[in-house]
Short mmCIF file of C-alpha atoms in Angstrom, two decimals:
data_model
loop_
_atom_site.label_atom_id
_atom_site.label_comp_id
_atom_site.label_asym_id
_atom_site.label_seq_id
_atom_site.Cartn_x
_atom_site.Cartn_y
_atom_site.Cartn_z
CA MET R 159 0.00 0.00 0.00
CA SER R 160 1.41 3.39 -0.96
CA ALA R 161 1.30 6.49 1.26
CA ASP R 162 -1.39 7.94 -1.01
CA GLU R 163 -3.65 4.95 -0.32
CA ILE R 164 -3.38 5.10 3.47
CA VAL R 165 -6.55 6.44 5.09
CA PHE R 166 -6.54 7.84 8.61
CA ARG R 167 -9.70 8.28 10.66
CA SER R 168 -9.72 11.25 13.00
CA PRO R 169 -10.45 10.79 16.73
CA ALA R 170 -10.94 14.56 17.13
CA SER R 171 -14.64 14.26 17.96
CA VAL R 172 -13.76 11.68 20.64
CA LEU R 173 -10.91 13.57 22.28
CA GLN R 174 -11.97 17.16 21.64
CA ALA R 175 -15.76 16.88 21.81
CA SER R 176 -17.60 20.16 22.43
CA SER R 177 -20.61 18.27 23.81
CA VAL R 178 -21.19 14.76 25.13
CA ALA R 179 -23.99 12.39 26.04
CA LEU R 180 -23.48 9.92 28.87
CA VAL R 181 -25.48 6.85 27.84
CA GLY R 182 -26.15 4.47 30.71
CA ALA R 183 -26.20 7.16 33.41
CA SER R 184 -27.58 5.73 36.63
CA GLU R 185 -27.33 6.26 40.36
CA ARG R 186 -26.02 2.72 40.83
CA GLY R 187 -23.44 2.55 38.06
CA LYS R 188 -19.94 3.33 39.33
CA TRP R 189 -18.23 4.22 36.04
CA PRO R 190 -20.98 6.56 34.74
CA ARG R 191 -21.04 8.38 38.07
CA LEU R 192 -17.26 8.79 38.17
CA ILE R 193 -17.16 10.13 34.63
CA TYR R 194 -20.09 12.49 35.23
CA ASP R 195 -18.41 13.87 38.36
CA ASN R 196 -15.12 14.26 36.47
CA LEU R 197 -16.81 16.28 33.75
CA ARG R 198 -18.59 18.53 36.23
CA GLU R 199 -15.80 19.02 38.76
CA PHE R 200 -12.71 19.46 36.61
CA GLY R 201 -13.71 22.15 34.18
CA TYR R 202 -15.16 20.52 31.06
CA ALA R 203 -16.76 23.45 29.21
CA GLY R 204 -19.12 21.54 26.93
CA ARG R 205 -22.72 20.50 27.51
CA VAL R 206 -23.34 17.10 29.13
CA PHE R 207 -26.57 15.19 28.45
CA LEU R 208 -27.69 12.09 30.34
CA VAL R 209 -29.40 9.13 28.64
CA ASN R 210 -31.26 6.25 30.29
CA PRO R 211 -34.66 4.97 29.05
CA ARG R 212 -35.64 3.89 32.56
CA GLN R 213 -34.88 7.14 34.40
CA ALA R 214 -36.43 10.60 34.10
CA GLN R 215 -33.76 12.15 36.30
CA VAL R 216 -30.22 11.10 37.31
CA TYR R 217 -27.72 12.99 39.51
CA GLY R 218 -30.38 15.67 39.95
CA GLU R 219 -30.48 16.41 36.20
CA PRO R 220 -32.98 15.55 33.43
CA CYS R 221 -32.38 12.21 31.73
CA TYR R 222 -33.45 11.45 28.14
CA PRO R 223 -34.79 8.10 26.88
CA SER R 224 -32.40 7.88 23.93
CA LEU R 225 -29.89 9.80 21.84
CA ARG R 226 -32.66 10.44 19.30
CA GLU R 227 -34.57 12.51 21.86
CA LEU R 228 -31.82 14.87 22.94
CA PRO R 229 -32.65 18.56 22.43
CA GLN R 230 -29.56 18.91 20.20
CA ALA R 231 -27.07 16.70 18.42
CA VAL R 232 -23.88 16.00 20.38
CA ASP R 233 -20.32 15.42 19.24
CA HIS R 234 -19.67 12.33 21.29
CA ALA R 235 -21.56 9.56 23.08
CA ILE R 236 -19.96 7.95 26.14
CA VAL R 237 -21.68 4.55 26.01
CA ILE R 238 -21.54 2.56 29.24
CA VAL R 239 -24.17 -0.12 28.69
CA PRO R 240 -23.97 -3.94 28.64
CA ALA R 241 -22.83 -5.53 25.38
CA VAL R 242 -26.38 -6.61 24.49
CA GLY R 243 -27.48 -2.96 24.38
CA VAL R 244 -24.64 -1.60 22.23
CA ALA R 245 -26.31 -2.14 18.85
CA ASP R 246 -29.46 -0.19 19.79
CA VAL R 247 -27.42 2.72 21.17
CA LEU R 248 -25.24 2.92 18.07
CA THR R 249 -28.28 2.76 15.80
CA ASP R 250 -29.75 5.69 17.73
CA ALA R 251 -26.45 7.54 17.57
CA LYS R 252 -26.30 7.22 13.80
CA ALA R 253 -29.89 8.43 13.43
CA ALA R 254 -29.26 11.38 15.78
CA GLY R 255 -26.18 12.60 13.94
CA VAL R 256 -23.74 11.85 16.77
CA LYS R 257 -20.20 12.21 15.42
CA SER R 258 -18.52 9.53 17.55
CA ALA R 259 -18.99 7.07 20.39
CA THR R 260 -16.85 5.24 22.91
CA ILE R 261 -18.00 1.71 23.71
CA TYR R 262 -16.71 0.57 27.10
CA ALA R 263 -18.30 -2.89 27.11
CA GLY R 264 -16.40 -6.02 26.22
CA ALA R 265 -17.94 -9.10 24.59
CA VAL R 266 -18.47 -7.19 21.35
CA GLY R 267 -16.39 -9.34 19.03
CA ASP R 268 -13.69 -10.43 21.49
CA GLY R 269 -13.24 -13.84 23.09
CA GLU R 270 -14.73 -17.13 21.96
CA ASP R 271 -18.36 -16.68 23.00
CA PRO R 272 -20.65 -17.09 19.94
CA GLU R 273 -22.85 -14.18 21.04
CA SER R 274 -19.84 -11.91 21.31
CA LYS R 275 -18.77 -12.92 17.81
CA LYS R 276 -22.27 -12.13 16.49
CA ARG R 277 -22.13 -8.68 18.05
CA GLY R 278 -18.69 -8.16 16.56
CA ALA R 279 -19.94 -9.14 13.09
CA TRP R 280 -22.88 -6.74 13.43
CA LEU R 281 -20.55 -3.93 14.48
CA LYS R 282 -18.29 -4.49 11.47
CA THR R 283 -21.29 -4.28 9.13
CA PHE R 284 -22.62 -1.18 10.94
CA LEU R 285 -19.31 0.67 10.69
CA ALA R 286 -18.93 -0.11 7.00
CA ASP R 287 -21.52 2.51 6.00
CA ALA R 288 -21.67 4.72 9.12
CA GLU R 289 -20.00 8.13 9.26
CA LEU R 290 -19.77 7.77 13.03
CA ARG R 291 -16.26 7.21 14.49
CA LEU R 292 -15.95 4.56 17.20
CA ALA R 293 -13.49 4.20 20.09
CA GLY R 294 -13.33 0.71 21.60
CA PRO R 295 -15.15 -1.53 22.29
CA ASN R 296 -13.67 -3.08 25.44
CA CYS R 297 -11.86 0.06 26.52
CA MET R 298 -11.91 2.48 29.47
CA GLY R 299 -12.20 5.79 27.65
CA ALA R 300 -9.73 8.64 27.62
CA HIS R 301 -8.42 11.68 29.48
CA SER R 302 -8.09 14.85 27.37
CA TYR R 303 -6.12 17.08 29.71
CA TRP R 304 -6.14 20.38 27.85
CA GLU R 305 -9.83 20.04 26.94
CA ARG R 306 -10.68 18.90 30.51
CA LEU R 307 -12.65 16.06 28.95
CA PHE R 308 -12.17 13.27 31.47
CA ALA R 309 -14.02 10.19 30.22
CA TYR R 310 -11.91 7.57 32.01
CA PRO R 311 -13.37 6.28 35.33
CA ASN R 312 -10.64 7.62 37.62
CA THR R 313 -10.77 10.84 39.63
CA ASP R 314 -7.22 11.22 40.96
CA LEU R 315 -5.74 11.46 37.46
CA CYS R 316 -7.99 14.43 36.65
CA ARG R 317 -6.01 16.53 39.15
CA VAL R 318 -2.74 16.21 37.20
CA PRO R 319 -1.87 19.47 35.40
CA PRO R 320 -1.84 19.26 31.59
CA GLY R 321 1.42 18.76 29.77
CA ALA R 322 3.11 17.42 26.64
CA VAL R 323 3.17 13.60 27.00
CA ALA R 324 0.43 11.71 25.14
CA CYS R 325 -0.29 8.07 25.94
CA VAL R 326 -2.14 5.49 23.83
CA PHE R 327 -2.55 2.15 25.57
CA GLN R 328 -4.18 -0.95 24.17
CA SER R 329 -4.57 -2.09 27.79
CA GLY R 330 -7.19 0.04 29.51
CA GLY R 331 -6.36 -0.97 33.06
CA THR R 332 -2.62 -0.55 32.64
CA LEU R 333 -3.01 3.08 31.57
CA GLN R 334 -4.16 4.39 34.93
CA PHE R 335 -1.27 2.79 36.80
CA TRP R 336 1.27 4.17 34.34
CA LEU R 337 -0.27 7.64 34.39
CA ARG R 338 -0.38 7.61 38.20
CA THR R 339 3.24 6.52 38.51
CA GLY R 340 4.37 8.99 35.87
CA ALA R 341 2.42 11.86 37.43
CA ASP R 342 3.96 11.16 40.84
CA ARG R 343 7.37 11.50 39.17
CA GLY R 344 6.55 14.77 37.41
CA LEU R 345 5.28 13.66 34.00
CA ARG R 346 2.51 15.85 32.62
CA PHE R 347 0.07 14.66 29.98
CA SER R 348 -1.85 15.94 26.97
CA TYR R 349 -3.90 12.76 26.44
CA GLY R 350 -4.33 9.37 28.09
CA ILE R 351 -6.15 7.15 25.59
CA THR R 352 -7.29 3.54 25.82
CA SER R 353 -7.97 2.11 22.38
CA GLY R 354 -9.53 -1.23 23.36
CA ASN R 355 -10.37 -3.68 20.59
CA GLU R 356 -10.07 -1.00 17.87
CA ALA R 357 -13.11 -1.93 15.79
CA ASP R 358 -12.74 1.47 14.10
CA LEU R 359 -10.18 3.94 15.47
CA ASP R 360 -6.87 2.17 15.94
CA LEU R 361 -3.32 2.83 17.08
CA ALA R 362 -2.30 4.33 13.73
CA ASP R 363 -5.22 6.78 13.81
CA TYR R 364 -4.40 8.02 17.30
CA LEU R 365 -0.70 8.28 16.50
CA ASN R 366 -1.40 10.28 13.35
CA PHE R 367 -3.69 12.63 15.31
CA LEU R 368 -1.06 13.21 18.00
CA VAL R 369 1.61 14.10 15.44
CA ASP R 370 -0.51 17.14 14.54
CA ASP R 371 -1.58 18.02 18.09
CA PRO R 372 0.13 21.26 19.18
CA HIS R 373 0.21 20.31 22.87
CA THR R 374 1.88 16.92 22.39
CA ARG R 375 5.68 16.69 22.21
CA ILE R 376 6.22 13.06 23.33
CA ILE R 377 4.10 10.01 22.47
CA THR R 378 4.07 6.83 24.57
CA LEU R 379 2.45 3.60 23.40
CA PHE R 380 1.49 0.31 25.04
CA ILE R 381 1.17 -2.07 22.09
CA GLU R 382 -0.33 -5.55 22.01
CA GLY R 383 -0.61 -5.64 18.22
CA ILE R 384 -0.58 -3.31 15.22
CA ARG R 385 -3.64 -3.87 13.04
CA ARG R 386 -2.53 -1.69 10.11
CA PRO R 387 1.27 -1.82 9.95
CA GLN R 388 1.59 0.35 6.82
CA ALA R 389 -0.59 3.10 8.28
CA PHE R 390 1.23 2.87 11.61
CA MET R 391 4.64 3.20 9.95
CA HIS R 392 3.43 6.15 7.88
CA ALA R 393 2.29 7.92 11.06
CA ALA R 394 5.57 6.99 12.79
CA ALA R 395 7.53 8.52 9.90
CA ARG R 396 5.48 11.71 10.28
CA ALA R 397 6.27 11.78 14.00
CA LEU R 398 9.98 11.35 13.30
CA GLU R 399 9.95 14.16 10.76
CA ALA R 400 8.01 16.40 13.17
CA GLY R 401 10.51 15.78 15.99
CA LYS R 402 8.02 14.03 18.28
CA PRO R 403 9.68 10.97 19.88
CA ILE R 404 7.67 7.77 20.20
CA LEU R 405 8.40 5.63 23.26
CA ALA R 406 6.81 2.18 23.19
CA ILE R 407 6.51 -1.07 25.05
CA LYS R 408 5.13 -4.07 23.22
CA THR R 409 3.84 -7.37 24.49
CA GLY R 410 4.12 -10.52 22.39
CA ALA R 411 7.79 -11.37 22.74
CA THR R 412 6.63 -14.91 23.60
CA ALA R 413 4.02 -17.16 22.02
CA LYS R 414 1.95 -17.27 25.22
CA SER R 415 1.86 -13.47 25.42
CA GLN R 416 0.70 -13.26 21.79
CA ALA R 417 -2.02 -15.84 22.41
CA ALA R 418 -3.23 -13.98 25.52
CA ALA R 419 -3.48 -10.68 23.63
CA GLN R 420 -5.41 -12.27 20.79
CA SER R 421 -7.86 -13.93 23.17
CA HIS R 422 -8.94 -10.72 24.91
CA THR R 423 -8.59 -8.13 22.12
CA GLY R 424 -8.65 -10.15 18.91
CA VAL R 425 -5.40 -8.49 17.81
CA ILE R 426 -2.56 -10.54 16.32
CA GLY R 427 0.69 -9.72 18.09
CA GLY R 428 2.93 -10.10 15.05
CA ASP R 429 6.56 -11.06 14.82
CA TYR R 430 8.52 -9.40 17.63
CA ALA R 431 11.77 -9.27 15.66
CA ALA R 432 9.96 -7.45 12.85
CA TYR R 433 8.59 -5.00 15.42
CA LEU R 434 12.11 -4.28 16.72
CA ALA R 435 13.35 -3.75 13.16
CA MET R 436 10.52 -1.27 12.62
CA CYS R 437 11.52 0.59 15.81
CA GLU R 438 15.09 0.83 14.54
CA ARG R 439 13.97 2.17 11.19
CA TYR R 440 11.44 4.72 12.45
CA GLY R 441 13.30 5.91 15.53
CA ILE R 442 10.83 4.39 18.01
CA CYS R 443 12.44 3.97 21.42
CA ASN R 444 11.44 0.48 22.52
CA CYS R 445 11.34 0.28 26.32
CA ARG R 446 12.10 -2.86 28.26
CA SER R 447 9.40 -2.34 30.88
CA LEU R 448 6.68 0.04 32.02
CA ASP R 449 9.11 1.41 34.60
CA ASP R 450 11.71 2.05 31.90
CA MET R 451 9.11 3.93 29.88
CA VAL R 452 8.53 6.29 32.83
CA GLU R 453 12.28 6.99 33.12
CA THR R 454 12.66 7.46 29.37
CA ALA R 455 9.64 9.76 29.14
CA LEU R 456 11.10 11.88 31.95
CA ALA R 457 14.42 12.09 30.11
CA PHE R 458 12.67 13.27 26.94
CA GLN R 459 10.45 15.66 28.90
CA GLY R 460 13.68 17.46 29.77
CA GLY R 461 13.50 18.76 26.20
CA ARG R 462 17.13 18.32 25.16
CA LEU R 463 18.82 15.92 22.76
CA PRO R 464 22.55 15.13 22.70
CA LYS R 465 24.93 15.56 19.79
CA GLY R 466 26.60 12.24 20.58
CA PRO R 467 26.40 9.17 22.85
CA ARG R 468 29.09 10.08 25.41
CA ILE R 469 28.00 10.49 29.05
CA GLY R 470 29.90 12.35 31.74
CA PHE R 471 28.96 11.25 35.27
CA VAL R 472 29.29 13.08 38.57
CA THR R 473 28.55 10.67 41.44
CA THR R 474 28.84 10.57 45.21
CA SER R 475 30.43 7.16 45.81
CA GLY R 476 32.96 4.70 44.48
CA GLY R 477 30.34 1.96 44.56
CA THR R 478 28.19 3.91 42.11
CA VAL R 479 31.23 4.33 39.85
CA ASP R 480 31.88 0.57 39.88
CA LEU R 481 28.27 -0.25 39.04
CA LEU R 482 28.12 2.34 36.28
CA PHE R 483 31.13 0.74 34.58
CA ASP R 484 29.50 -2.69 34.81
CA TYR R 485 26.08 -1.57 33.61
CA ALA R 486 27.47 0.71 30.90
CA GLU R 487 29.16 -2.27 29.29
CA SER R 488 26.02 -4.41 29.34
CA GLU R 489 23.84 -1.53 28.09
CA GLY R 490 26.26 -0.31 25.44
CA ALA R 491 26.57 3.14 27.03
CA VAL R 492 29.62 5.26 26.21
CA ILE R 493 31.68 6.67 29.10
CA PRO R 494 34.61 8.68 27.69
CA GLU R 495 37.78 9.85 29.40
CA PHE R 496 37.73 13.46 30.55
CA THR R 497 40.18 15.77 28.81
CA ALA R 498 43.32 16.82 30.69
CA ALA R 499 41.88 20.35 30.98
CA THR R 500 38.73 18.99 32.64
CA ASN R 501 40.74 16.91 35.12
CA THR R 502 42.79 19.96 36.04
CA ALA R 503 39.68 22.13 36.46
CA LEU R 504 38.10 19.51 38.74
CA LEU R 505 41.01 19.28 41.21
CA PRO R 506 40.05 22.32 43.35
CA PHE R 507 36.61 20.78 44.01
CA LEU R 508 37.88 17.35 45.12
CA GLN R 509 39.32 15.90 48.28
CA ASP R 510 43.07 15.32 48.12
CA SER R 511 42.72 11.55 47.79
CA ILE R 512 40.35 11.64 44.82
CA VAL R 513 41.75 11.37 41.30
CA PRO R 514 39.48 12.95 38.70
CA LYS R 515 38.08 10.50 36.16
CA ASN R 516 34.81 9.63 34.48
CA PRO R 517 32.60 8.56 36.24
CA LEU R 518 33.68 11.03 38.91
CA ASP R 519 33.44 10.16 42.61
CA LEU R 520 32.92 13.62 44.08
CA GLY R 521 31.88 12.44 47.50
CA ILE R 522 28.99 14.24 49.18
CA PRO R 523 29.00 17.85 47.91
CA SER R 524 28.98 20.50 50.62
CA THR R 525 26.25 22.55 48.90
CA LEU R 526 24.17 22.53 45.75
CA GLU R 527 26.42 25.33 44.51
CA HIS R 528 29.40 22.98 44.95
CA ALA R 529 27.65 20.19 43.02
CA ALA R 530 26.51 22.55 40.26
CA SER R 531 30.03 23.93 39.84
CA VAL R 532 31.48 20.44 39.38
CA CYS R 533 28.70 19.56 36.93
CA GLU R 534 29.46 22.71 34.99
CA VAL R 535 33.10 21.69 34.58
CA VAL R 536 32.10 18.24 33.31
CA ALA R 537 29.44 19.66 30.98
CA ARG R 538 32.06 21.90 29.34
CA ASP R 539 34.22 18.90 28.44
CA PRO R 540 34.23 18.45 24.62
CA ASN R 541 34.32 14.68 25.13
CA VAL R 542 30.95 14.79 26.93
CA ASP R 543 27.56 14.90 25.14
CA MET R 544 25.30 14.34 28.17
CA LEU R 545 25.69 14.97 31.89
CA GLY R 546 24.45 12.60 34.60
CA TRP R 547 24.49 13.81 38.22
CA ALA R 548 23.87 11.30 41.02
CA ALA R 549 21.40 12.83 43.47
CA MET R 550 18.12 12.03 45.17
CA LEU R 551 15.36 14.59 45.23
CA PRO R 552 14.46 15.90 48.70
CA SER R 553 11.24 14.89 50.43
CA LYS R 554 10.81 18.08 52.46
CA GLN R 555 10.08 21.61 51.34
CA GLY R 556 13.09 23.90 51.60
CA ALA R 557 15.55 21.01 51.92
CA TRP R 558 17.35 22.11 48.76
CA ASP R 559 18.70 25.48 49.71
CA GLY R 560 20.26 27.10 46.67
CA VAL R 561 18.46 25.06 43.99
CA GLU R 562 18.91 28.09 41.73
CA ALA R 563 22.49 26.95 41.15
CA LEU R 564 21.18 23.79 39.48
CA ASN R 565 18.81 25.75 37.30
CA ARG R 566 21.62 28.10 36.33
CA LEU R 567 23.59 25.09 35.10
CA LEU R 568 21.07 24.72 32.30
CA SER R 569 21.85 28.22 31.04
CA LEU R 570 25.55 27.34 30.80
CA THR R 571 25.18 24.32 28.52
CA ASP R 572 22.84 23.08 25.81
CA LYS R 573 23.61 19.45 26.61
CA PRO R 574 21.03 17.19 28.31
CA VAL R 575 21.39 17.26 32.10
CA ILE R 576 19.97 14.23 33.92
CA GLY R 577 19.80 13.68 37.67
CA PHE R 578 19.67 10.06 38.78
CA GLY R 579 19.38 7.89 41.88
CA ARG R 580 21.12 4.60 42.43
CA MET R 581 17.85 2.90 43.37
CA ASN R 582 14.12 3.55 43.25
CA TYR R 583 12.77 5.76 46.02
CA GLN R 584 9.42 7.27 46.93
CA MET R 585 8.74 10.80 45.76
CA ARG R 586 6.51 13.32 47.46
CA PRO R 587 4.94 16.47 45.96
CA GLU R 588 7.85 18.37 47.49
CA SER R 589 10.22 16.20 45.47
CA VAL R 590 8.42 17.02 42.22
CA ALA R 591 8.52 20.72 43.15
CA ALA R 592 12.30 20.49 43.65
CA GLN R 593 12.66 18.76 40.28
CA GLU R 594 10.68 21.53 38.60
CA ALA R 595 12.80 24.16 40.34
CA ALA R 596 16.00 22.47 39.18
CA GLY R 597 14.63 22.42 35.62
CA PHE R 598 15.84 18.96 34.59
CA PRO R 599 14.55 15.40 35.17
CA PHE R 600 15.67 13.06 37.93
CA LEU R 601 15.59 9.37 37.02
CA GLN R 602 15.70 6.33 39.30
CA GLY R 603 17.90 3.25 39.01
CA LEU R 604 21.28 3.01 37.32
CA GLU R 605 20.37 0.66 34.48
CA PRO R 606 17.10 2.47 33.58
CA THR R 607 19.02 5.75 33.63
CA LEU R 608 21.61 4.41 31.19
CA ARG R 609 18.90 3.03 28.92
CA ALA R 610 17.00 6.34 28.97
CA MET R 611 20.14 8.34 28.13
CA ASN R 612 20.98 5.89 25.35
CA ALA R 613 17.43 6.42 24.05
CA LEU R 614 18.06 10.16 23.80
CA TRP R 615 20.99 9.50 21.47
CA PHE R 616 19.16 6.73 19.57
CA TYR R 617 16.41 9.23 18.77
CA ALA R 618 18.70 12.22 18.20
CA ARG R 619 20.48 10.38 15.39
CA ARG R 620 17.19 9.87 13.54
CA GLN R 621 15.06 12.90 14.43
CA GLY R 622 13.83 15.02 11.55
CA ARG R 623 14.92 12.55 8.90
CA PRO R 624 12.16 10.28 7.59
CA PRO R 625 13.52 6.87 6.60
CA ALA R 626 14.44 6.45 2.96
CA ALA R 627 12.01 4.49 0.84
CA LEU R 628 12.87 0.82 0.61
CA PRO R 629 13.74 -0.49 -2.87
CA PRO R 630 11.14 -2.77 -4.44
CA ALA R 631 11.63 -6.46 -3.81
CA PRO R 632 13.47 -8.18 -6.66
CA ALA R 633 11.62 -10.60 -8.87
CA SER R 634 11.52 -14.12 -7.49
CA ASP R 635 10.96 -17.50 -9.11
CA LEU R 636 10.16 -19.06 -5.73
CA SER R 637 7.18 -21.40 -5.85
CA PRO R 638 6.16 -24.63 -4.12
CA ALA R 639 7.88 -26.52 -6.92
CA THR R 640 11.22 -24.65 -6.52
CA LEU R 641 11.17 -24.19 -2.72
CA GLU R 642 13.15 -27.31 -1.78
CA ALA R 643 15.93 -26.61 -4.30
CA ALA R 644 16.13 -22.94 -3.22
CA LEU R 645 16.47 -23.88 0.46
CA ALA R 646 19.10 -26.48 -0.39
CA ARG R 647 21.24 -23.73 -1.98
CA TYR R 648 21.40 -22.13 1.48
CA GLY R 649 22.18 -25.38 3.24
CA ILE R 650 18.66 -25.90 4.58
CA THR R 651 17.45 -29.47 4.26
CA LEU R 652 13.74 -30.22 4.52
CA PRO R 653 12.52 -33.42 6.19
CA ALA R 654 11.57 -36.29 3.92
CA SER R 655 8.15 -35.57 2.41
CA ARG R 656 5.80 -36.64 -0.36
CA ALA R 657 2.79 -34.99 -1.98
CA VAL R 658 -0.34 -37.15 -1.90
CA ALA R 659 -3.91 -36.82 -3.15
CA THR R 660 -5.90 -39.22 -0.96
CA PRO R 661 -5.99 -40.43 2.65
CA GLU R 662 -4.90 -43.86 1.43
CA GLU R 663 -1.81 -42.42 -0.25
CA ALA R 664 -1.04 -40.48 2.91
CA GLN R 665 -1.23 -43.65 4.99
CA ALA R 666 1.06 -45.48 2.62
CA ALA R 667 3.51 -42.57 2.53
CA ALA R 668 3.63 -42.38 6.32
#
């Protein structure tokens, strides 16, 4: 499929709806109530209509029997009804001119239940001639932070200030844990999207939308499978050209993981090696774990890319130095020697027994000004492309007296500056405030820090340069008749076999 033939469907009416209808609103339903309260309490500016054929009033507001009977057409329907009721709601939505709907229910095409498969077949037929865009089914909605459109059943996440990191997760439940963990570390989001079973809008559509979104600078993905690889790669190329890094984690490295994903979403995981090759080609930073994706997103949220792979480290202990050497080798990180001029400039800041080298064991700095001065010397070294400073964020307000010295460091260099801790530790709001005052991200764990800094260079080498078009595949004379001879030329021997036409011939051949 050529780029001209790729069609993207816009999720704008889902994520940027100017009016919504909450279908399935009830006093007893937990998810509808949470979403209604989110819309009312956190600043959504659009109109909200409630729909339930069995209620005249819900939450103290009028409730309409169906989408057809609303006083005005709405952009988006938030549909939280059992699977058996989905078809009627969507039929009403189409008749009422609703632009899009999110279906939260599962058992609409997924799994092995015959009734679910029937509903899935009906939905496919319905979407074939409907102008309505569909998110889901089997999803948990989305948070649109700048629009204040909070249609995911979680209240705490609505309190996070808006930012530049967009998330598209094919696992609805996983999203809230990743957003919560990321928010506690200082990540700020533009969108948190769960795509579910992707009967209509899929990963490629959301990715393409986010490339054009002015608020989004970083895109994170939780991938179980890619339904339209060509469209996805086209959107990924656009992201690379636009300078918006994609950070991803993908399940399906094992056969059991692929089978599990297919059973609950219907998506085929695909070949994992092919996925990694795609990441290499399109500059997608593949993360080893959800935790790694938090660290890597924080590193990119710092907003700086290196001009090379070389890392200069300022640490507080010889043990950290030893571990950094070990982990750098296993992670392929580059730790250069400091120049002679840098070593000389460092001497006045060090105890008499310490010999300057990279990674540097500074010991415990007397003040933040002391630490910032040493970091400045290392950042000036022409052999250094990125600076890593070993430090834990404080847990009490005012504990970092003189944090301005750290912030000033950023004005003295254009290189990425990364703070890091040797191990994971709990952060408080005061810790995030100190990170914001410093002006650069603080990562946790030595190996995740090295992987995140490597990711900065991996992306920097590719940013702004869409991959060159692949040459067409050469003509091939491969066929069932020539396969065995072709494999033999490469030293691959097939087991003894024979073509047969009947069960009797097969028995004799066996």
